[in-house]
Coordinates of C-alpha atoms in Angstrom, one line a residue:
Chain A
M1367 CA 41.4 32.2 -24.7
D1368 CA 43.2 29.0 -25.0
T1369 CA 40.2 27.0 -23.8
E1370 CA 38.0 28.7 -26.3
K1371 CA 40.3 27.7 -29.2
T1372 CA 40.3 24.1 -28.2
S1373 CA 36.6 24.1 -27.7
W1374 CA 36.2 25.5 -31.2
A1375 CA 38.3 22.7 -32.6
M1376 CA 36.3 20.3 -30.6
R1377 CA 33.0 21.7 -31.9
I1378 CA 34.2 21.3 -35.5
L1379 CA 35.2 17.7 -34.8
V1380 CA 31.9 16.9 -33.2
F1381 CA 30.1 18.6 -36.1
I1382 CA 32.0 16.5 -38.6
L1383 CA 31.3 13.3 -36.6
F1384 CA 27.6 14.0 -36.5
L1385 CA 27.5 14.9 -40.1
Y1386 CA 29.2 11.6 -41.0
L1387 CA 26.8 9.7 -38.8
L1388 CA 23.6 11.5 -39.9
A1389 CA 24.4 12.1 -43.5
P1390 CA 22.6 9.1 -44.9
V1391 CA 19.6 10.0 -42.7
L1392 CA 19.6 13.6 -43.8
L1393 CA 20.1 12.7 -47.5
V1394 CA 16.9 10.7 -47.4
F1395 CA 14.8 13.8 -46.8
P1396 CA 15.6 15.7 -50.0
M1397 CA 15.5 12.5 -52.0
S1398 CA 12.0 11.6 -50.8
F1399 CA 10.7 14.8 -52.3
S1400 CA 12.2 13.9 -55.7
G1401 CA 10.1 14.2 -58.8
D1402 CA 12.4 11.8 -60.7
Q1403 CA 11.7 8.2 -61.7
V1404 CA 14.9 6.8 -60.2
L1405 CA 16.7 7.3 -57.0
R1406 CA 19.5 9.8 -57.4
F1407 CA 21.1 12.8 -55.6
P1408 CA 20.5 15.6 -56.1
P1409 CA 17.0 15.2 -57.6
T1410 CA 16.4 17.2 -60.8
S1411 CA 12.8 18.1 -59.9
W1412 CA 10.7 18.2 -56.7
S1413 CA 7.3 16.7 -55.9
T1414 CA 5.4 14.8 -53.2
R1415 CA 4.4 12.1 -55.8
W1416 CA 6.3 9.3 -54.0
Y1417 CA 4.5 10.0 -50.8
S1418 CA 1.2 9.5 -52.5
A1419 CA 2.6 6.5 -54.4
L1420 CA 3.6 5.0 -51.1
L1421 CA 0.2 5.6 -49.5
E1422 CA -1.5 4.0 -52.6
N1423 CA 0.8 1.0 -52.6
R1424 CA -1.4 -1.6 -51.0
G1425 CA 1.3 -4.1 -50.4
M1426 CA 3.4 -1.5 -48.6
M1427 CA 0.6 -0.3 -46.5
R1428 CA -0.5 -3.8 -45.5
A1429 CA 3.1 -4.5 -44.5
F1430 CA 3.2 -1.3 -42.5
W1431 CA 0.1 -2.3 -40.5
T1432 CA 1.5 -5.8 -40.0
S1433 CA 4.7 -4.3 -38.7
L1434 CA 2.9 -2.0 -36.4
G1435 CA 0.6 -4.7 -35.0
L1436 CA 3.5 -7.1 -34.7
A1437 CA 5.7 -4.6 -32.9
T1438 CA 2.8 -3.8 -30.5
I1439 CA 2.1 -7.5 -29.7
V1440 CA 5.9 -8.3 -29.4
T1441 CA 6.5 -5.3 -27.1
A1442 CA 3.5 -6.2 -24.8
L1443 CA 4.6 -9.9 -24.6
S1444 CA 8.2 -8.9 -24.0
L1445 CA 7.2 -6.8 -21.0
V1446 CA 4.9 -9.4 -19.6
I1447 CA 7.6 -12.1 -19.8
A1448 CA 10.6 -9.9 -19.0
I1449 CA 9.3 -8.1 -15.9
P1450 CA 8.7 -11.2 -13.8
A1451 CA 11.9 -12.8 -15.3
A1452 CA 14.0 -9.8 -14.4
W1453 CA 12.4 -9.7 -10.9
T1454 CA 13.2 -13.4 -10.4
M1455 CA 16.8 -12.9 -11.5
T1456 CA 17.5 -9.8 -9.4
R1457 CA 15.5 -10.6 -6.3
L1458 CA 15.8 -14.3 -5.7
R1459 CA 19.0 -16.3 -5.2
F1460 CA 19.0 -19.7 -6.7
P1461 CA 21.7 -21.9 -8.2
G1462 CA 22.3 -21.3 -11.9
R1463 CA 20.9 -17.7 -11.8
D1464 CA 23.8 -16.1 -13.6
F1465 CA 23.8 -18.9 -16.1
L1466 CA 20.1 -18.4 -16.8
F1467 CA 20.5 -14.7 -17.2
N1468 CA 23.4 -15.1 -19.6
L1469 CA 21.4 -17.7 -21.6
F1470 CA 18.5 -15.3 -21.9
T1471 CA 20.6 -12.4 -23.0
A1472 CA 22.9 -14.5 -25.3
P1473 CA 20.9 -13.8 -28.5
L1474 CA 22.2 -10.2 -28.2
L1475 CA 25.7 -11.6 -29.0
L1476 CA 24.8 -14.1 -31.7
P1477 CA 24.9 -13.1 -35.3
T1478 CA 21.3 -12.5 -36.3
I1479 CA 21.8 -14.4 -39.6
V1480 CA 22.6 -17.5 -37.5
L1481 CA 19.5 -17.0 -35.4
G1482 CA 17.5 -16.5 -38.6
L1483 CA 18.7 -19.7 -40.1
A1484 CA 18.1 -21.7 -36.9
I1485 CA 14.6 -20.3 -36.5
L1486 CA 13.9 -21.1 -40.2
I1487 CA 14.9 -24.7 -39.7
V1488 CA 12.9 -25.1 -36.5
F1489 CA 9.8 -23.3 -37.8
A1490 CA 9.8 -25.1 -41.1
S1491 CA 9.2 -28.4 -39.4
M1492 CA 6.5 -26.8 -37.2
G1493 CA 4.6 -25.1 -39.9
L1494 CA 5.2 -21.6 -38.4
L1495 CA 6.7 -20.0 -41.5
A1496 CA 4.9 -16.9 -42.8
T1497 CA 2.5 -16.9 -39.9
T1498 CA 1.8 -14.2 -37.4
Q1499 CA 2.6 -16.5 -34.4
G1500 CA 5.9 -17.4 -36.1
L1501 CA 6.9 -13.8 -36.5
V1502 CA 5.9 -13.0 -32.9
I1503 CA 7.9 -15.8 -31.5
A1504 CA 10.9 -15.0 -33.7
H1505 CA 10.9 -11.3 -32.7
L1506 CA 10.6 -12.2 -29.1
V1507 CA 13.9 -14.0 -29.4
V1508 CA 15.5 -10.7 -30.3
T1509 CA 13.5 -8.3 -28.1
L1510 CA 13.5 -10.3 -24.9
P1511 CA 17.2 -9.9 -24.2
Y1512 CA 16.9 -6.2 -24.6
A1513 CA 13.9 -6.0 -22.3
L1514 CA 15.5 -8.3 -19.7
R1515 CA 18.7 -6.4 -19.6
V1516 CA 17.1 -3.0 -19.3
L1517 CA 14.7 -4.2 -16.6
A1518 CA 17.3 -6.1 -14.7
V1519 CA 19.4 -2.9 -14.5
S1520 CA 16.4 -0.9 -13.5
L1521 CA 15.6 -3.4 -10.7
G1522 CA 19.2 -3.8 -9.7
T1523 CA 19.7 -0.2 -9.1
Q1524 CA 16.6 0.2 -7.0
N1525 CA 16.8 0.9 -3.3
L1526 CA 15.9 -2.4 -1.8
E1527 CA 15.1 -0.7 1.5
C1528 CA 12.0 0.8 -0.1
E1529 CA 10.6 -2.7 -0.5
E1530 CA 11.6 -3.6 3.0
A1531 CA 10.0 -0.5 4.3
A1532 CA 6.8 -1.4 2.5
R1533 CA 6.9 -4.9 4.0
T1534 CA 7.4 -3.6 7.6
L1535 CA 4.5 -1.3 7.0
G1536 CA 2.2 -4.2 6.4
A1537 CA 2.3 -4.8 2.6
R1538 CA 2.0 -8.4 1.4
P1539 CA 4.6 -9.5 -1.2
L1540 CA 2.2 -8.9 -4.2
V1541 CA 1.2 -5.5 -2.8
V1542 CA 4.9 -4.6 -2.4
F1543 CA 5.5 -5.5 -6.0
F1544 CA 2.6 -3.6 -7.5
R1545 CA 2.7 -0.5 -5.2
V1546 CA 6.4 -0.1 -4.8
T1547 CA 8.6 -2.2 -7.1
L1548 CA 6.7 -1.7 -10.3
P1549 CA 6.2 2.0 -10.0
M1550 CA 9.8 2.5 -9.1
M1551 CA 11.0 0.6 -12.3
M1552 CA 8.8 2.8 -14.5
P1553 CA 11.8 4.5 -16.3
G1554 CA 13.1 1.0 -17.1
I1555 CA 9.7 -0.1 -18.4
V1556 CA 9.4 2.9 -20.7
A1557 CA 12.9 2.3 -22.0
A1558 CA 12.3 -1.4 -22.5
T1559 CA 9.0 -0.6 -24.3
A1560 CA 10.7 1.9 -26.7
L1561 CA 13.6 -0.5 -27.4
C1562 CA 11.4 -3.6 -28.0
F1563 CA 9.0 -1.6 -30.2
L1564 CA 11.8 -0.2 -32.4
V1565 CA 13.8 -3.4 -32.5
S1566 CA 10.7 -5.4 -33.6
F1567 CA 9.6 -2.7 -36.1
D1568 CA 13.1 -2.6 -37.7
E1569 CA 13.9 -6.3 -37.6
V1570 CA 14.9 -7.4 -41.1
V1571 CA 17.4 -10.3 -41.0
I1572 CA 15.4 -12.9 -39.1
T1573 CA 12.1 -11.7 -40.6
L1574 CA 13.4 -12.2 -44.1
F1575 CA 13.6 -16.0 -43.5
L1576 CA 10.0 -16.1 -42.2
T1577 CA 8.0 -13.9 -44.5
G1578 CA 6.4 -14.8 -47.7
P1579 CA 3.6 -13.6 -50.1
R1580 CA 1.0 -14.3 -47.4
I1581 CA 2.6 -12.0 -44.7
S1582 CA 5.4 -9.5 -44.8
T1583 CA 6.7 -6.7 -42.7
L1584 CA 7.5 -3.2 -43.8
P1585 CA 11.3 -3.5 -43.6
V1586 CA 11.2 -6.7 -45.6
E1587 CA 8.8 -5.2 -48.1
L1588 CA 11.1 -2.2 -48.5
Y1589 CA 14.0 -4.5 -49.0
N1590 CA 12.2 -6.5 -51.7
Y1591 CA 11.1 -3.3 -53.3
V1592 CA 14.6 -1.9 -53.6
Y1593 CA 15.7 -5.3 -54.9
N1594 CA 13.4 -4.9 -57.9
R1595 CA 13.2 -1.2 -58.5
A1596 CA 15.1 2.0 -57.7
D1597 CA 12.5 4.7 -57.4
P1598 CA 12.3 7.3 -54.6
L1599 CA 9.4 5.6 -52.9
V1600 CA 11.7 3.9 -50.4
A1601 CA 13.1 7.4 -49.5
A1602 CA 9.6 8.5 -48.7
A1603 CA 9.1 5.4 -46.6
S1604 CA 12.4 6.0 -44.8
V1605 CA 11.4 9.6 -43.9
L1606 CA 8.2 8.3 -42.4
L1607 CA 10.1 5.6 -40.4
I1608 CA 12.6 8.3 -39.1
L1609 CA 9.6 10.4 -38.0
L1610 CA 8.0 7.5 -36.3
T1611 CA 11.3 6.7 -34.4
L1612 CA 11.6 10.4 -33.5
A1613 CA 8.0 10.3 -32.2
V1614 CA 8.8 7.3 -30.0
I1615 CA 11.9 9.0 -28.6
M1616 CA 9.9 12.2 -28.0
I1617 CA 7.3 10.3 -26.0
V1618 CA 10.0 8.7 -23.9
E1619 CA 11.7 12.1 -23.4
R1620 CA 8.4 13.8 -22.4
T1621 CA 7.3 11.1 -20.0
M1622 CA 10.6 10.2 -18.4
G1623 CA 13.5 12.2 -19.8
L1624 CA 16.0 10.4 -22.0
G1625 CA 18.8 10.8 -19.6
R1626 CA 16.9 9.1 -16.8
T1627 CA 15.7 6.3 -19.1
F1628 CA 18.7 5.2 -21.1
V1629 CA 21.7 6.6 -19.3
R1630 CA 22.3 5.2 -15.9
Chain B
M769 CA 8.0 -18.9 30.1
H770 CA 11.2 -17.0 29.8
N771 CA 14.2 -18.2 31.6
F772 CA 15.6 -14.9 32.9
P773 CA 17.1 -14.4 36.3
N774 CA 15.6 -11.0 36.8
A775 CA 12.1 -12.0 37.8
R776 CA 11.1 -8.5 38.8
S777 CA 11.0 -7.1 35.3
V778 CA 9.4 -10.1 33.6
A779 CA 6.0 -8.4 33.6
A780 CA 7.4 -5.3 31.9
E781 CA 9.4 -7.2 29.3
H782 CA 8.1 -6.4 25.9
L783 CA 10.6 -7.5 23.3
V784 CA 12.5 -10.7 24.2
L785 CA 15.3 -12.3 22.2
E786 CA 16.2 -15.8 23.3
Q787 CA 19.4 -17.4 22.2
L788 CA 18.9 -15.7 18.8
G789 CA 21.5 -16.7 16.3
K790 CA 22.2 -16.1 12.6
S791 CA 24.7 -17.8 10.3
F792 CA 25.4 -16.8 6.7
G793 CA 26.7 -20.0 5.2
A794 CA 29.5 -21.1 7.5
V795 CA 29.9 -17.7 9.1
D796 CA 28.3 -17.3 12.5
V797 CA 27.5 -13.6 12.4
I798 CA 25.5 -13.9 15.7
P799 CA 26.3 -17.0 17.7
S800 CA 23.7 -16.6 20.5
L801 CA 22.1 -13.5 21.7
S802 CA 19.6 -13.1 24.6
L803 CA 18.1 -9.9 25.9
A804 CA 14.9 -8.4 27.1
V805 CA 13.7 -4.9 26.3
R806 CA 11.1 -3.4 28.6
K807 CA 7.9 -1.8 27.5
G808 CA 8.3 1.9 26.7
E809 CA 12.1 2.0 26.9
M810 CA 14.5 2.9 24.2
V811 CA 17.4 0.6 23.9
A812 CA 20.5 1.2 21.8
F813 CA 22.4 -1.5 20.0
L814 CA 25.9 0.1 20.0
G815 CA 28.9 -1.3 18.3
P816 CA 31.4 -1.0 15.5
S817 CA 30.3 -1.9 12.0
G818 CA 30.1 -5.7 11.5
C819 CA 29.2 -6.3 15.2
G820 CA 25.9 -7.7 14.2
K821 CA 23.7 -4.9 15.5
T822 CA 21.9 -4.3 12.1
T823 CA 21.5 -8.1 11.5
T824 CA 19.8 -8.3 14.9
L825 CA 17.5 -5.4 14.1
R826 CA 16.6 -6.9 10.8
M827 CA 15.8 -10.2 12.5
I828 CA 13.5 -8.4 14.8
A829 CA 11.9 -6.7 11.8
G830 CA 11.5 -10.0 10.1
L831 CA 13.6 -8.9 7.1
I832 CA 15.9 -11.8 7.6
S833 CA 15.0 -15.0 9.4
P834 CA 17.1 -16.2 12.4
T835 CA 19.0 -19.5 12.1
R836 CA 18.3 -20.3 15.8
G837 CA 16.4 -19.0 18.7
R838 CA 13.2 -17.1 19.4
I839 CA 11.8 -13.6 19.3
T840 CA 8.8 -12.7 21.3
V841 CA 6.8 -9.5 21.6
G842 CA 4.5 -9.2 24.6
G843 CA 4.8 -12.9 25.1
R844 CA 3.8 -13.7 21.6
D845 CA 6.3 -15.7 19.5
I846 CA 6.9 -13.9 16.3
T847 CA 10.1 -15.7 15.2
H848 CA 8.5 -17.1 12.0
L849 CA 6.0 -14.3 11.4
P850 CA 6.5 -12.6 8.0
S851 CA 7.5 -8.9 8.4
H852 CA 4.2 -7.5 7.1
E853 CA 2.4 -9.2 10.0
R854 CA 4.8 -8.0 12.7
D855 CA 3.5 -4.5 13.3
M856 CA 6.8 -2.8 13.6
G857 CA 7.9 0.7 12.4
L858 CA 11.3 0.7 10.8
V859 CA 13.3 3.8 10.0
F860 CA 16.2 3.3 7.6
Q861 CA 19.5 5.0 7.3
S862 CA 18.7 5.7 3.7
Y863 CA 15.1 6.9 4.7
A864 CA 13.7 4.5 2.1
L865 CA 10.9 6.8 1.2
F866 CA 8.8 5.8 -1.8
P867 CA 10.1 8.1 -4.5
H868 CA 6.9 7.9 -6.7
M869 CA 4.6 8.9 -3.9
T870 CA 4.0 12.3 -2.3
V871 CA 5.0 12.8 1.3
L872 CA 1.4 12.4 2.4
R873 CA 1.0 9.1 0.5
N874 CA 4.2 7.8 2.0
V875 CA 2.9 8.4 5.5
A876 CA -0.5 7.0 4.6
F877 CA 0.9 3.8 3.1
G878 CA 1.0 1.8 6.4
L879 CA -2.6 2.9 7.2
E880 CA -3.8 1.9 3.8
M881 CA -2.3 -1.5 4.3
R882 CA -4.2 -1.8 7.5
N883 CA -7.5 -1.1 5.7
V884 CA -8.1 2.1 7.7
P885 CA -11.1 4.0 6.1
K886 CA -10.0 6.6 3.6
P887 CA -11.0 9.8 5.4
E888 CA -9.3 8.6 8.6
V889 CA -6.1 7.7 6.7
R890 CA -5.8 11.2 5.4
A891 CA -6.5 12.8 8.8
R892 CA -4.1 10.5 10.7
A893 CA -1.3 10.9 8.1
L894 CA -1.7 14.7 8.3
R895 CA -1.6 14.6 12.0
A896 CA 1.6 12.5 12.0
L897 CA 3.1 15.0 9.6
E898 CA 2.1 17.8 12.0
V899 CA 3.9 16.1 14.8
V900 CA 7.2 16.2 12.8
Q901 CA 6.3 19.7 11.6
L902 CA 6.1 18.9 7.9
S903 CA 2.4 19.2 7.1
H904 CA 3.1 22.1 4.8
L905 CA 5.2 19.7 2.6
A906 CA 2.5 17.0 2.4
D907 CA 2.1 17.2 -1.4
R908 CA 5.8 17.3 -2.3
K909 CA 7.7 14.4 -3.6
P910 CA 10.5 13.1 -1.3
R911 CA 13.3 14.2 -3.7
D912 CA 12.2 17.8 -3.2
L913 CA 12.9 17.5 0.6
S914 CA 16.2 18.0 2.5
G915 CA 17.8 15.0 4.2
G916 CA 16.5 16.1 7.6
Q917 CA 13.0 16.5 6.3
Q918 CA 13.1 13.1 4.6
Q919 CA 14.2 11.6 7.9
R920 CA 11.3 13.2 9.6
V921 CA 8.9 11.8 7.0
A922 CA 10.3 8.4 7.5
L923 CA 9.8 8.8 11.2
A924 CA 6.2 9.9 10.7
R925 CA 5.6 7.0 8.3
A926 CA 6.9 4.5 10.9
L927 CA 5.0 6.1 13.9
V928 CA 1.6 6.7 12.2
I929 CA 0.8 3.0 12.3
E930 CA 1.3 3.0 16.1
P931 CA 3.6 0.0 15.9
S932 CA 4.3 -2.2 18.9
I933 CA 8.0 -1.5 18.4
L934 CA 9.9 1.3 16.7
L935 CA 13.1 0.2 15.1
L936 CA 15.7 2.8 14.0
D937 CA 18.7 1.7 11.9
E938 CA 21.4 4.4 12.1
P939 CA 18.7 7.0 11.4
L940 CA 21.0 10.0 11.9
S941 CA 24.2 8.9 10.1
N942 CA 23.4 10.7 6.9
L943 CA 22.7 14.1 8.5
D944 CA 25.1 16.9 9.3
A945 CA 26.2 17.5 12.8
K946 CA 23.8 20.3 13.8
L947 CA 20.8 18.5 12.3
R948 CA 21.8 15.3 14.1
D949 CA 21.7 17.1 17.5
E950 CA 18.2 18.4 16.7
M951 CA 16.9 15.1 15.5
R952 CA 18.4 13.3 18.5
V953 CA 16.2 15.5 20.8
Q954 CA 13.2 15.2 18.5
I955 CA 13.3 11.4 18.2
R956 CA 13.7 11.0 21.9
A957 CA 10.9 13.4 22.7
L958 CA 8.6 11.6 20.2
Q959 CA 9.5 8.2 21.6
Q960 CA 8.8 9.3 25.2
A961 CA 5.6 11.2 24.3
S962 CA 4.2 8.1 22.6
G963 CA 5.6 5.7 25.2
I964 CA 6.6 3.4 22.4
T965 CA 9.2 0.7 22.8
A966 CA 12.2 1.5 20.6
V967 CA 15.4 -0.2 19.4
F968 CA 18.0 2.2 18.1
V969 CA 21.0 0.8 16.1
T970 CA 24.0 3.1 16.1
H971 CA 27.8 3.1 16.0
D972 CA 27.8 6.6 17.6
Q973 CA 28.3 6.4 21.4
V974 CA 27.0 10.0 21.9
E975 CA 23.7 9.0 20.3
A976 CA 23.4 5.9 22.4
L977 CA 24.4 7.7 25.7
S978 CA 22.2 10.7 25.2
M979 CA 19.0 9.1 23.7
C980 CA 18.6 5.7 25.2
D981 CA 17.4 4.3 28.5
R982 CA 19.7 1.3 28.2
I983 CA 22.6 0.4 25.9
V984 CA 23.6 -3.0 24.5
V985 CA 27.2 -2.8 23.6
M986 CA 27.9 -5.4 20.9
K987 CA 31.1 -6.8 19.5
E988 CA 31.5 -9.6 17.0
G989 CA 28.0 -10.9 17.3
H990 CA 27.8 -11.0 21.1
I991 CA 26.7 -8.7 23.9
E992 CA 29.7 -7.2 25.7
Q993 CA 27.5 -5.3 28.2
F994 CA 23.8 -4.4 28.6
G995 CA 23.2 -1.5 31.0
T996 CA 22.2 2.1 31.5
P997 CA 24.4 4.8 30.0
T998 CA 25.9 5.6 33.4
E999 CA 26.7 1.9 34.0
I1000 CA 28.2 1.5 30.6
Y1001 CA 30.3 4.6 31.0
E1002 CA 31.3 4.3 34.7
H1003 CA 31.5 0.6 35.0
P1004 CA 32.4 -0.8 31.7
A1005 CA 32.5 -4.6 31.7
S1006 CA 35.5 -5.0 29.4
P1007 CA 38.3 -3.0 28.0
F1008 CA 36.4 -3.0 24.7
V1009 CA 33.4 -1.2 26.2
S1010 CA 35.6 1.2 28.0
S1011 CA 37.5 2.3 24.9
F1012 CA 34.4 2.2 22.6
V1013 CA 32.2 4.3 24.9
G1014 CA 33.9 7.6 25.7
R1015 CA 37.6 8.4 25.5
T1016 CA 39.9 6.3 27.6
N1017 CA 43.6 5.8 28.4
R1018 CA 44.9 2.2 28.3
L1019 CA 48.1 1.3 30.1
R1020 CA 49.7 -2.1 30.7
G1021 CA 50.9 -3.0 34.1
T1022 CA 51.4 -5.8 36.6
S1023 CA 49.2 -6.3 39.6
D1024 CA 50.6 -8.0 42.7
S1025 CA 48.6 -9.8 45.4
R1026 CA 48.1 -6.6 47.5
G1027 CA 46.5 -4.8 44.6
V1028 CA 49.4 -2.6 43.9
I1029 CA 49.9 -2.2 40.2
T1030 CA 53.3 -1.4 38.6
V1031 CA 53.1 0.7 35.5
A1032 CA 56.3 1.9 33.8
G1033 CA 58.2 1.3 36.9
Q1034 CA 55.8 3.3 39.1
Q1035 CA 53.2 2.1 41.5
I1036 CA 49.6 2.9 41.6
R1037 CA 46.4 1.5 43.2
A1038 CA 43.0 0.7 41.9
A1039 CA 39.6 0.6 43.8
T1040 CA 39.2 -3.0 43.1
A1041 CA 42.1 -5.4 42.5
E1042 CA 40.8 -8.8 41.9
A1043 CA 43.1 -9.3 38.9
Q1044 CA 46.7 -10.5 39.4
G1045 CA 49.5 -10.7 37.0
P1046 CA 49.5 -8.7 33.8
V1047 CA 46.7 -6.2 33.7
E1048 CA 45.3 -3.4 31.6
I1049 CA 44.4 -0.2 33.5
M1050 CA 42.1 2.4 32.1
M1051 CA 41.4 6.0 33.2
R1052 CA 39.1 8.6 31.6
P1053 CA 41.2 11.6 30.4
H1054 CA 38.9 14.2 32.0
R1055 CA 39.1 12.6 35.4
M1056 CA 42.9 13.2 35.5
R1057 CA 44.8 16.2 36.6
L1058 CA 48.2 17.5 35.4
A1059 CA 50.8 19.3 37.5
P1060 CA 54.4 20.3 36.9
A1061 CA 56.6 17.6 38.3
A1062 CA 57.4 18.0 42.0
T1063 CA 61.0 18.7 42.8
D1064 CA 63.2 16.2 44.5
R1065 CA 62.8 18.0 47.8
N1066 CA 59.2 17.2 48.2
V1067 CA 59.0 13.8 46.5
P1068 CA 55.2 13.1 46.2
D1069 CA 55.8 9.3 45.9
A1070 CA 56.9 9.2 49.4
T1071 CA 53.8 10.6 50.9
P1072 CA 50.9 10.0 48.5
V1073 CA 47.6 11.5 49.1
Q1074 CA 45.2 8.9 50.4
G1075 CA 43.2 7.2 47.6
Q1076 CA 45.0 9.2 44.9
N1077 CA 47.3 7.8 42.2
S1078 CA 50.2 9.6 40.6
L1079 CA 52.3 8.9 37.6
R1080 CA 55.3 10.9 36.3
G1081 CA 55.7 11.5 32.7
V1082 CA 56.9 14.0 30.0
L1083 CA 54.5 16.3 28.3
E1084 CA 54.9 15.6 24.6
R1085 CA 52.3 17.9 23.0
L1086 CA 49.0 19.6 23.8
T1087 CA 46.0 20.2 21.6
F1088 CA 43.7 23.1 22.1
I1089 CA 40.1 22.3 21.1
G1090 CA 38.2 25.3 22.4
D1091 CA 36.5 24.2 25.6
L1092 CA 39.1 21.5 26.3
V1093 CA 42.9 21.2 26.2
Q1094 CA 44.2 17.7 25.6
Y1095 CA 47.6 17.0 27.0
H1096 CA 49.5 14.0 25.6
I1097 CA 52.0 12.7 28.2
R1098 CA 54.6 10.0 27.7
V1099 CA 54.7 7.6 30.6
G1100 CA 57.3 4.9 29.9
D1101 CA 56.5 3.6 26.5
A1102 CA 52.8 4.5 26.7
E1103 CA 51.0 7.7 25.9
V1104 CA 48.4 9.1 28.3
M1105 CA 45.9 11.8 27.5
V1106 CA 44.6 14.3 30.0
E1107 CA 41.7 16.6 29.3
E1108 CA 41.2 19.8 31.2
A1109 CA 38.7 22.5 30.8
T1110 CA 40.4 25.6 29.4
R1111 CA 40.7 28.6 31.7
R1112 CA 41.8 32.0 30.5
D1113 CA 44.4 32.6 33.3
Q1114 CA 46.0 29.2 32.6
G1115 CA 49.7 29.2 32.0
A1116 CA 50.1 26.2 29.8
P1117 CA 53.1 23.9 30.6
C1118 CA 55.6 23.6 27.8
A1119 CA 56.1 20.5 25.7
G1120 CA 59.1 18.5 26.9
T1121 CA 58.7 19.3 30.6
P1122 CA 58.3 16.6 33.2
V1123 CA 54.8 16.5 34.7
D1124 CA 52.9 14.6 37.3
L1125 CA 49.5 13.0 36.5
T1126 CA 47.1 12.6 39.4
W1127 CA 43.7 10.9 39.6
Q1128 CA 41.5 9.1 42.1
A1129 CA 42.3 5.5 42.7
S1130 CA 38.5 4.8 42.4
D1131 CA 38.6 6.2 38.8
T1132 CA 41.0 3.4 37.8
L1133 CA 39.6 0.4 36.0
V1134 CA 41.6 -2.8 36.0
F1135 CA 41.1 -5.6 33.6
P1136 CA 43.2 -8.8 33.1
A1137 CA 45.5 -8.1 30.2
A1138 CA 44.2 -9.5 26.9
A1139 CA 46.1 -12.4 25.4
S1140 CA 47.3 -10.2 22.5

């Protein structure tokens, strides 16, 4: 009986905690179906007009496709760079290895605003502002540390004897990598893909410095929109973003299982 | 080519290590190791952890490169050959099965690496699984198998490529006692049936004694003794071998020029008595007998039985372990253990009573006392 009481108290506590964390996310849903001209809660009338407004907003839609393309390219590049890098740093011993690893993952600790300013200064002199290449490179600075860290953990926890077994069975080093190492780090690769994609898709701070009228991403476009107006269109966009994020998480869950991918 | 004194066996030598050495930084893990394994025999590397047995095995497999020396197989120098060109089957303590492949694909891996035609790969892999009685699990993933089954898959995977040498690194350590006994018999049977040369790394003397043709007893990176199980057990080359292989009693004494050894104020003899001065004597517990102490009227010391040793002590405690009784007897400041098979009609002596220990002088091993 006693345990049941405490577990009820615990449940209520957890419920409150989740409510607190998720309230802003949950509020967005009713607000997106508002029929009002301005963003307020609770809405006085209901409609889906802001969803249609969003889909008809050409700037917004263009920014969405830019973000989607950008996140895809950035994720692919992150994996192509981070997989060999993580392998090198977990499998080979060389002087300065730990220093290099810390250097690569340092952007995780830096304030993004500092990174954004630094990138702005460098890119301005190179003519990379408001270009796709510029955005890709800037996003890589943010996504690579995530990818590297997740993949290094994945490689570090692998049973090295599997690779050794493959070697004694006659597999050349490249064959060992593609037939044993890479398949065994699949959960790590899926996790890194999801993280990189979401980080790039959501990136605002650095992107703000690099976008302009020529090119803009969805988060930046939303930010600019809210800056000028206060209608529920952003709520509708937020709902779609939440659903996209959920979709990514679901795919990860279906293919690997969240526990196996993110919790080690 | 090789420089070994035993010319008779040169033709049969298969795996030869010549002054093989490994250093990690400034640490000499293996100073210099030389031995020859004959074709078709199973040799155990036996020793406590950290004695260098696994390091040696990994050098043979090509997973670490030796600092010095040479490794040859069938006369061919493989010292600097990468492991994937060495043609060795290695079974790991952790099994090291590929978790993302089915059992069949695991076993087929080595054959695929050898560019064996596809239909033949499948047939041979299935046959290898049949040998270890696991063909019904061919399509399962390793994680669905028990430890013993995984171990058998690992064995099939190593044997299917018909390697020139089978290397086993503590293959039974992760299994429970009953399974370990079964696998011991099975591995030995497989090895003998295929006639493959095998090296078996273990810290378990029972595995080494029961499975292998010869045993290399290792300590701190060098070979203490290399011999058959009987030689190792009956004629250990050092106190270390004697106490590591089987149970043994160690007593300190002093040997005089006539070969009489004084232990705790009492005198005994040994079969051989080359050592003089402080010595260590060793006796196997099960080769000793226990009797109630003789009374003063028929003092045994005065008329000892020819070739038999006798020591008087006090029975401190006894431990009943089913088929054996272990008696712990205090002799001077040392403790001696005697093992006897249990009998139902046996009247056990009480703790605290004086007893006489007797054993054959020929069962007494004498070593010069270690500096410690």
